CSV table of C-alpha atoms and ligand atoms in Angstrom, one decimal:
chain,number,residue,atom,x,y,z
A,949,UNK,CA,-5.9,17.9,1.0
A,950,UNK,CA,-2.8,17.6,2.8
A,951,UNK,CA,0.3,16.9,1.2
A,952,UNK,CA,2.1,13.4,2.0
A,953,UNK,CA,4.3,10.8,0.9
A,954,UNK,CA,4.1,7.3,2.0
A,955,UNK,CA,6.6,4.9,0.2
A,956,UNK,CA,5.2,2.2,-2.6
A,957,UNK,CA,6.6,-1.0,-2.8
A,958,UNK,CA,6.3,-2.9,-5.9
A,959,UNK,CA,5.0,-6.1,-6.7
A,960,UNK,CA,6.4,-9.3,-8.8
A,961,UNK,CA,4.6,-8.4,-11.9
A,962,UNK,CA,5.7,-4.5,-12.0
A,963,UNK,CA,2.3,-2.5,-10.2
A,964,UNK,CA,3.3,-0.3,-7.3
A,965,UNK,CA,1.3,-0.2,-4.4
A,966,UNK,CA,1.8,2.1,-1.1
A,967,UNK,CA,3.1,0.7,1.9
A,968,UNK,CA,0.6,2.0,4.3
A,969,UNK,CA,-3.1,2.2,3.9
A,970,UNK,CA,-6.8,2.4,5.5
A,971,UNK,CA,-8.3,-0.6,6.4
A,972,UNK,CA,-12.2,-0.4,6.5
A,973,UNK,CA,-13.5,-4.1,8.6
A,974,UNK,CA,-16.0,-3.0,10.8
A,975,UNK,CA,-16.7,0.0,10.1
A,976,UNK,CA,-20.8,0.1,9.7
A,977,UNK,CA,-21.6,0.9,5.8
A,978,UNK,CA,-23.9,4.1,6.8
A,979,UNK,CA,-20.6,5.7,8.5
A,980,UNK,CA,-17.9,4.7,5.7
A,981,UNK,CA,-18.3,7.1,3.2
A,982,UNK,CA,-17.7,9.9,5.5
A,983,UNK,CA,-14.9,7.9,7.5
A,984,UNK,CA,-13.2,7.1,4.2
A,985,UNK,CA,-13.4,10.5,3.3
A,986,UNK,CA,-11.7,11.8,6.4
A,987,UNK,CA,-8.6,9.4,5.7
A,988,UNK,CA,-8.5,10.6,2.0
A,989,UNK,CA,-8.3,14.3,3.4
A,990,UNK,CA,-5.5,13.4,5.7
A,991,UNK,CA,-3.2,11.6,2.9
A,992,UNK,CA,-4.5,7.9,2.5
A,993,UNK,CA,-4.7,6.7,-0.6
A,994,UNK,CA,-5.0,3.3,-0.4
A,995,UNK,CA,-8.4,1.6,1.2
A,996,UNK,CA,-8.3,-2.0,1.7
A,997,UNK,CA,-12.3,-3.3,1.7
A,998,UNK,CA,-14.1,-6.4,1.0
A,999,UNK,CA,-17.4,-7.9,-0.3
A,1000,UNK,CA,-17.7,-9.5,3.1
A,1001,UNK,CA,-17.6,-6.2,4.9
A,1002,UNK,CA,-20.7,-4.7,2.7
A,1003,UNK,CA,-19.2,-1.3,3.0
A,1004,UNK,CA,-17.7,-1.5,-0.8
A,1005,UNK,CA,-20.4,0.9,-1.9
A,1006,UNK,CA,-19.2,3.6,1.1
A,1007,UNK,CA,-15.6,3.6,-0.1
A,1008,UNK,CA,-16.6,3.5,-3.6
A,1009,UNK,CA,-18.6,7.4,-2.9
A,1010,UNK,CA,-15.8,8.6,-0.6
A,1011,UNK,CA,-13.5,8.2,-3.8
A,1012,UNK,CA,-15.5,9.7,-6.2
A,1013,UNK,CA,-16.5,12.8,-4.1
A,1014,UNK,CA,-12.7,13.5,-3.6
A,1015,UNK,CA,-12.5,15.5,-6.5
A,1016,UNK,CA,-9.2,13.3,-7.5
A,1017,UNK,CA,-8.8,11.3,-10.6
A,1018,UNK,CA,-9.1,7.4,-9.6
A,1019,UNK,CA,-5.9,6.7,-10.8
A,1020,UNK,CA,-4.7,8.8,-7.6
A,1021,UNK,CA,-5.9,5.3,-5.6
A,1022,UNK,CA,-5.1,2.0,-4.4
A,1023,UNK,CA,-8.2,-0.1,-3.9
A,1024,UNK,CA,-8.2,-3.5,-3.1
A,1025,UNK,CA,-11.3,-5.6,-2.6
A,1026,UNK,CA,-11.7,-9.7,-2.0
A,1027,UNK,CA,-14.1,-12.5,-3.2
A,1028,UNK,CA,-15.8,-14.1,-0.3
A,1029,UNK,CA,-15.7,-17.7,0.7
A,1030,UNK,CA,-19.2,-18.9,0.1
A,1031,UNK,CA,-18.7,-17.1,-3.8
A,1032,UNK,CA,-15.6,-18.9,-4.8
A,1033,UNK,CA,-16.0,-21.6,-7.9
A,1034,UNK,CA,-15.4,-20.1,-11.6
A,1035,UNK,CA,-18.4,-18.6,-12.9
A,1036,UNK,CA,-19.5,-17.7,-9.2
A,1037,UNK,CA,-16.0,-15.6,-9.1
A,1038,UNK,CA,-16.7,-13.7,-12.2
A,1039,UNK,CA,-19.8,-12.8,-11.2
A,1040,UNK,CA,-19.2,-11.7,-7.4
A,1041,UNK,CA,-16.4,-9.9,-8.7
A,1042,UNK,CA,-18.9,-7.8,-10.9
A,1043,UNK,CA,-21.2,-7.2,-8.6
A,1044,UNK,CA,-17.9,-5.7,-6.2
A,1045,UNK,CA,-16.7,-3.5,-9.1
A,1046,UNK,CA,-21.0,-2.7,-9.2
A,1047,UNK,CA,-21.1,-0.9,-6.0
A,1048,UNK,CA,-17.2,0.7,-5.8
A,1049,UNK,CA,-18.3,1.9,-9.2
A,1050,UNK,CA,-15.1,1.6,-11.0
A,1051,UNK,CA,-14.1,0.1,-13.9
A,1052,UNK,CA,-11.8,-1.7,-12.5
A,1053,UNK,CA,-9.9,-2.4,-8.9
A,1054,UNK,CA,-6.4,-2.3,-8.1
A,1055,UNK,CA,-5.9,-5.4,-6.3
A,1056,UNK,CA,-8.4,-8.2,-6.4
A,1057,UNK,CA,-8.2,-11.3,-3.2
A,1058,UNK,CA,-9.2,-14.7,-2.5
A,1059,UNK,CA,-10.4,-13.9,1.4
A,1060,UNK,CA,-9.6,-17.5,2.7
A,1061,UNK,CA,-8.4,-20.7,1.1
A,1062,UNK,CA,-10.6,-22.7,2.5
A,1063,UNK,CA,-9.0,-26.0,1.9
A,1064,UNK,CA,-12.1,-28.1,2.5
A,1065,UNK,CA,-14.1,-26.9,-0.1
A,1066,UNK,CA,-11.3,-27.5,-2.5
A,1067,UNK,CA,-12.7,-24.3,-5.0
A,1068,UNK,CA,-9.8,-22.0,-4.2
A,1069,UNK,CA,-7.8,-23.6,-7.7
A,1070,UNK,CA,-10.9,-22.9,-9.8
A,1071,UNK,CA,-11.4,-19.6,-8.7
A,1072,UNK,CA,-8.0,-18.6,-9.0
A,1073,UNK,CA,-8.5,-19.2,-13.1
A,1074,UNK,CA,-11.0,-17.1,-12.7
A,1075,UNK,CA,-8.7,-14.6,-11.0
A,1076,UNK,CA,-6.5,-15.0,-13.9
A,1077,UNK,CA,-9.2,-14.4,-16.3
A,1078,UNK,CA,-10.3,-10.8,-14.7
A,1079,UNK,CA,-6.3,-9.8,-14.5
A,1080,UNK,CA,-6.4,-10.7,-18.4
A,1081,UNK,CA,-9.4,-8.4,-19.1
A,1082,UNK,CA,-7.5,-5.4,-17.2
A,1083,UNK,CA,-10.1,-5.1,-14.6
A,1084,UNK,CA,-8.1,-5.8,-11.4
A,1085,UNK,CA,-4.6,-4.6,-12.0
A,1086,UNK,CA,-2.7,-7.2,-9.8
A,1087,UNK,CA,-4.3,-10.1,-8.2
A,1088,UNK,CA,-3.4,-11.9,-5.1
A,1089,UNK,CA,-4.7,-14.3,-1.7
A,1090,UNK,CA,-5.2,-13.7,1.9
A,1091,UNK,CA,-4.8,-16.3,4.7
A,1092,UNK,CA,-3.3,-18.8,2.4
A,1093,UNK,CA,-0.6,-21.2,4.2
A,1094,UNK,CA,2.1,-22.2,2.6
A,1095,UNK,CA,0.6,-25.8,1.7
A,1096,UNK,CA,-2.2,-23.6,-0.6
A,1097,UNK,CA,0.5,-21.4,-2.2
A,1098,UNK,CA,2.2,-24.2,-3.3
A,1099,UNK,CA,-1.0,-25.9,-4.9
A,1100,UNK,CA,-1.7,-22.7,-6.9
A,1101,UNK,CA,2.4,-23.3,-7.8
A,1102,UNK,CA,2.0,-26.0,-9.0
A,1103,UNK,CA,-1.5,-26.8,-10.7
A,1104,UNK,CA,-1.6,-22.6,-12.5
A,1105,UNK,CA,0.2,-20.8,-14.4
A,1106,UNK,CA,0.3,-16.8,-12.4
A,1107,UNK,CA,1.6,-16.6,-9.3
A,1108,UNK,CA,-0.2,-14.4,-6.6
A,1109,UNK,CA,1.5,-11.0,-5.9
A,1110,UNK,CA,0.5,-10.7,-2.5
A,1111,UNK,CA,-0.5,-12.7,0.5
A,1112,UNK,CA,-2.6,-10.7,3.3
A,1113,UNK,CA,-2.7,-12.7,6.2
A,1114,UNK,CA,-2.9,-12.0,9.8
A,1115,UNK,CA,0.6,-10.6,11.3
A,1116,UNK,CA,1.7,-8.1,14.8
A,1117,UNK,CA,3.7,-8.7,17.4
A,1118,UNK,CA,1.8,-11.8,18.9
A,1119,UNK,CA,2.0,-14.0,15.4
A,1120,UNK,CA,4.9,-12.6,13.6
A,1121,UNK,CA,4.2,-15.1,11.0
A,1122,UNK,CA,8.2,-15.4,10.2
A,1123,UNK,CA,8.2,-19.0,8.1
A,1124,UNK,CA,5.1,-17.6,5.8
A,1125,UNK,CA,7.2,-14.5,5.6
A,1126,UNK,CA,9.8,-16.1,4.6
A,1127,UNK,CA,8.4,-18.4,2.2
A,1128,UNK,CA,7.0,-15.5,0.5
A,1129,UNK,CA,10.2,-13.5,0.1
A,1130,UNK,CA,11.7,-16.5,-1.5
A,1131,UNK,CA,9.3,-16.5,-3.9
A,1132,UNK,CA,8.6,-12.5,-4.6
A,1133,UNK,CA,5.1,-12.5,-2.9
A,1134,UNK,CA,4.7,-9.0,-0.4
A,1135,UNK,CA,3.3,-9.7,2.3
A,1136,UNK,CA,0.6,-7.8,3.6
A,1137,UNK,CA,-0.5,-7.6,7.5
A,1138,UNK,CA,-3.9,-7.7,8.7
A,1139,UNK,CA,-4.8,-6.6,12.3
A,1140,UNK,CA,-1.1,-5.0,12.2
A,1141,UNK,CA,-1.9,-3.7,15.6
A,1142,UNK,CA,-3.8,-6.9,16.9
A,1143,UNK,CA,-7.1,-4.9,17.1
A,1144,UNK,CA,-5.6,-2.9,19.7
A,1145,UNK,CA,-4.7,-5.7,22.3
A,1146,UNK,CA,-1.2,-5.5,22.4
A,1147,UNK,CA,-0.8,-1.8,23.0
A,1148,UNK,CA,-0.1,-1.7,26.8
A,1149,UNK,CA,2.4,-3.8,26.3
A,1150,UNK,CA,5.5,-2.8,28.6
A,1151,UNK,CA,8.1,-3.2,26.3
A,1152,UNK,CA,6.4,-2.2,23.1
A,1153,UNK,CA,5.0,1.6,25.6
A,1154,UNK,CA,8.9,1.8,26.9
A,1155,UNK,CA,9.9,1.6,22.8
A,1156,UNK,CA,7.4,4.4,22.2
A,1157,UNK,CA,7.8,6.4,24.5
A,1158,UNK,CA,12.0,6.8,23.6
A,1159,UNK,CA,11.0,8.2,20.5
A,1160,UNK,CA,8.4,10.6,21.7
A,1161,UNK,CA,5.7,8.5,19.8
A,1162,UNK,CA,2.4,6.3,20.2
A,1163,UNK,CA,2.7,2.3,20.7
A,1164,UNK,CA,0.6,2.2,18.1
A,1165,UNK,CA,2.9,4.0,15.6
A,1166,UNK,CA,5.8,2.0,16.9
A,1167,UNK,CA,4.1,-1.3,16.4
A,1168,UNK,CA,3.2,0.1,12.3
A,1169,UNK,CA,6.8,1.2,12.2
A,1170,UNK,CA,7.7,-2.1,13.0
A,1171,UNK,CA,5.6,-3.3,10.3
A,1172,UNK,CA,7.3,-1.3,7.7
A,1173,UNK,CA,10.8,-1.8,8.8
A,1174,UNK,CA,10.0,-5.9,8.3
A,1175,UNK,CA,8.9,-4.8,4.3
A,1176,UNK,CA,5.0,-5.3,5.5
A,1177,UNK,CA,2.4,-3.6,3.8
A,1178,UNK,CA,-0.3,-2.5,6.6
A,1179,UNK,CA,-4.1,-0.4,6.4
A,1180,UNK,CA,-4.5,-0.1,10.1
A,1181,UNK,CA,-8.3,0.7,10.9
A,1182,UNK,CA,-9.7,3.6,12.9
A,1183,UNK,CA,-12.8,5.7,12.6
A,1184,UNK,CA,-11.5,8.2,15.5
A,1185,UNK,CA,-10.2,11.3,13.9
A,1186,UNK,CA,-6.7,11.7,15.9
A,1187,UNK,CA,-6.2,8.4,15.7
A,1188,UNK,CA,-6.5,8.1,11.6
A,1189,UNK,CA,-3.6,10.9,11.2
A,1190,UNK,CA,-1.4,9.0,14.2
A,1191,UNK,CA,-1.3,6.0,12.0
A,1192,UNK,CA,0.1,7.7,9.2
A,1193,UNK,CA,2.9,9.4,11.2
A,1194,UNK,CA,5.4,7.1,10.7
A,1195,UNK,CA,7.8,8.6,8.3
A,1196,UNK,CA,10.0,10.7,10.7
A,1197,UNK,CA,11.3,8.0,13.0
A,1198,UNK,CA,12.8,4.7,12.7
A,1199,UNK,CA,13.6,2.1,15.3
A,1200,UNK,CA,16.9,0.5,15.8
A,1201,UNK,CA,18.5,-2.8,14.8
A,1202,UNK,CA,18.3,-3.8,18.6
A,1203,UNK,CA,14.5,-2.2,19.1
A,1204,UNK,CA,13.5,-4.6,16.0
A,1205,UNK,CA,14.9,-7.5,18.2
A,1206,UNK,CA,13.4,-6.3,21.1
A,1207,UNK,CA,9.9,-6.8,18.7
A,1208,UNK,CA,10.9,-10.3,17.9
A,1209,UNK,CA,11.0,-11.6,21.3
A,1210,UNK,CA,7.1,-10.6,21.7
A,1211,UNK,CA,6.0,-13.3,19.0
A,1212,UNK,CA,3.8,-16.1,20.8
A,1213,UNK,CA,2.2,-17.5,18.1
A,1214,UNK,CA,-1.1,-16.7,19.2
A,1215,UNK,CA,-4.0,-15.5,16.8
A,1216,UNK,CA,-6.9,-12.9,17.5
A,1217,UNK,CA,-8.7,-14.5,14.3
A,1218,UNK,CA,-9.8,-17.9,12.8
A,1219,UNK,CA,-7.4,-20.5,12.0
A,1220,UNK,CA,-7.3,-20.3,7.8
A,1221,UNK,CA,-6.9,-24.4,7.7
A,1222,UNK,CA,-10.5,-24.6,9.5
A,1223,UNK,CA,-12.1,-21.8,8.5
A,1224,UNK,CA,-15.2,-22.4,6.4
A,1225,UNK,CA,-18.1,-19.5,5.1
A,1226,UNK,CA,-20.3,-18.5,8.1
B,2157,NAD,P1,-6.2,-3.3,13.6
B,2157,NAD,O1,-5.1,-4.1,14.1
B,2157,NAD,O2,-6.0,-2.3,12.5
B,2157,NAD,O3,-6.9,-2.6,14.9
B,2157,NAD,C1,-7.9,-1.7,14.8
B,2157,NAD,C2,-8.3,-1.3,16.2
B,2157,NAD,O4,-7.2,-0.8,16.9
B,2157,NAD,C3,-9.3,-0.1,16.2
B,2157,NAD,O5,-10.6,-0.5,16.1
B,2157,NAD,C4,-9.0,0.6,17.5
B,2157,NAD,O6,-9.7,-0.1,18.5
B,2157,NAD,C5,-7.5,0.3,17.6
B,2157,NAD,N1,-6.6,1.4,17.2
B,2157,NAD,C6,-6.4,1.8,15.9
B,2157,NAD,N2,-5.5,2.8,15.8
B,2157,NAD,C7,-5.2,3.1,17.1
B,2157,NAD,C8,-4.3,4.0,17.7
B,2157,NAD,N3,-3.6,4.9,17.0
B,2157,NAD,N4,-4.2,4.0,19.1
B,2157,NAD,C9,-4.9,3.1,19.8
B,2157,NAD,N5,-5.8,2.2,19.3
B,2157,NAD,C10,-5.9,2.2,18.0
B,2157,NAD,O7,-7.4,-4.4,13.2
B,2157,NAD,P2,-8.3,-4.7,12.0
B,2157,NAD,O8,-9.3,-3.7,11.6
B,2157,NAD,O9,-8.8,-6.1,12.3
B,2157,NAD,O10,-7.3,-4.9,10.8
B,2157,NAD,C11,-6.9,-3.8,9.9
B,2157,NAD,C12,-7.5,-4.1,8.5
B,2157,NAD,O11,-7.0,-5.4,8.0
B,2157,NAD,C13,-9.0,-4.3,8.5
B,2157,NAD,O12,-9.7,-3.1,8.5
B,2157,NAD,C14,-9.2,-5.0,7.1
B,2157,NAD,O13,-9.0,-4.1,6.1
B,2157,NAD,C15,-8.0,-6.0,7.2
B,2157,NAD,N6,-8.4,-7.3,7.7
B,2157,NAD,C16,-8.3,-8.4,6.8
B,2157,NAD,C17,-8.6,-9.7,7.2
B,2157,NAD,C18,-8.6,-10.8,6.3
B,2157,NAD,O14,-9.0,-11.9,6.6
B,2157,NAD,N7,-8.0,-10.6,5.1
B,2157,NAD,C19,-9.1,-9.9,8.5
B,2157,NAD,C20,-9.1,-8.8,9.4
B,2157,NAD,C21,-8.7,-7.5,9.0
């Protein structure tokens, strides 16, 4: 396997996890195994899956059949919406650690507040429980807004660790960000590359191509300069090592502004104040 270092950043309550990793939404869960396997052989080591993407059991084989000790892995998996409540948690979150087969997961997630259901307090206890028993090492949300961060503040006792909410050059995201560095939550960027959209940009291409790279990796190295933690998703072979290139370049304090004037505000993904379970 090849040899490679990607940086780790570490989390409020002491676990490390690496900056860059392999995100698997979408990719069918007959084809995962073997697509998982392929990033493992090019250096990944950190697969970011979810009940919702029913391809758990896929990443789960492609570990195991690396010949590499578990430990050598950053898995994170989340608890759909239609599952949150208490006892619903604990028993989704079995049936998750079921098909990875492991014994435990690195980084468990709420997928999605959703504030209408009011459940997301309830099933955080029931994150806190699974962190007690030592089967998910850190626990943390995804597209929570600041109003349900501050509920989980202020009515339980463990704060989340990380925050994975939707974040590129279109939505830059920078009060959420903001509120999470002042209170020691990482932030972690989903669609870092917008699914692709944003990659004929002009100025974004004209960045690129000054330091003889993709605008893919420049839009990821922008990610990483900001202190994100991103799993871009691929299952095309070139493309997979591309997006783990990013270590021998880094762009400049006027480049980064140059990224900030992009931000519009505008999503490719559902508004997490809305969003109810399909
Ligand atoms: P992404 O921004 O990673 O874009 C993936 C797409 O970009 C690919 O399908 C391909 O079309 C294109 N692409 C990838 N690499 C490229 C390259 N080097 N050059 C040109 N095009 C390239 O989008 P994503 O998959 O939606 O997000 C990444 C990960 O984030 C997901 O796999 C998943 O793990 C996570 N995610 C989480 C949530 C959430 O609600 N928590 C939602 C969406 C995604």
């Amino acid at each position: 396997m090849a040899e490679l270092t990607i940086p780790s950043l570490t989390l409020h309550d002491g676990v490390e996890i690496p900056q860059l990793g392999f995100g698997v939404f979408q990719i069918p869960p007959e084809d995962t195994e073997g697509v998982v396997a392929q990033a493992l052989d090019i250096g990944y080591r950190h697969i970011d899956t979810a009940g919702a993407y029913r391809n758990e059991k896929g990443v789960g084989a492609a570990i195991a059949g690396s010949g590499l000790a578990r430990e050598e892995f950053f898995v994170t998996t989340k608890l759909w919406n239609s599952q949150q409540g208490f006892d619903s948690t604990l028993a989704a979150f079995e049936a998750s650690l079921g098909r990875l087969g492991f014994e435990y997961v690195d980084l468990y997630l709420i997928h999605w507040p959703v504030p209408s259901e009011d459940r997301f307090v309830d099933t955080w206890r029931a994150f806190e429980r699974i962190h007690e028993e030592g089967r998910a090492r850190t626990i943390g949300v995804s597209n929570f807004r600041v109003e349900d961060l501050e509920r989980l503040e202020v009515e339980t006792s463990t704060r989340p660790t990380v925050n994975q909410i939707e974040l590129h050059p279109r939505l830059q995201q920078s009060e959420l960000r903001g509120w999470h560095a002042d209170h020691g939550i990482l932030t972690e960027a989903w669609s870092p590359l917008a699914q692709g959209e944003l990659l004929d940009d002009e100025t974004i291409v004209a960045i690129a191509e000054r330091h003889g790279k993709t605008p893919a990796q420049a839009v990821l190295r922008w990610h990483l300069q900001l202190g994100n933690v991103v799993f871009p998703k691929s299952v095309t072979p070139e493309r997979i090592r591309e997006n783990i290139e990013l270590f021998d370049f880094e762009l400049s304090d006027a480049e980064m502004a140059e990224f900030e004037r992009l931000d519009r505000g505008e999503r490719i993904g559902p508004d997490p104040g809305t969003f109810v379970s399909p």
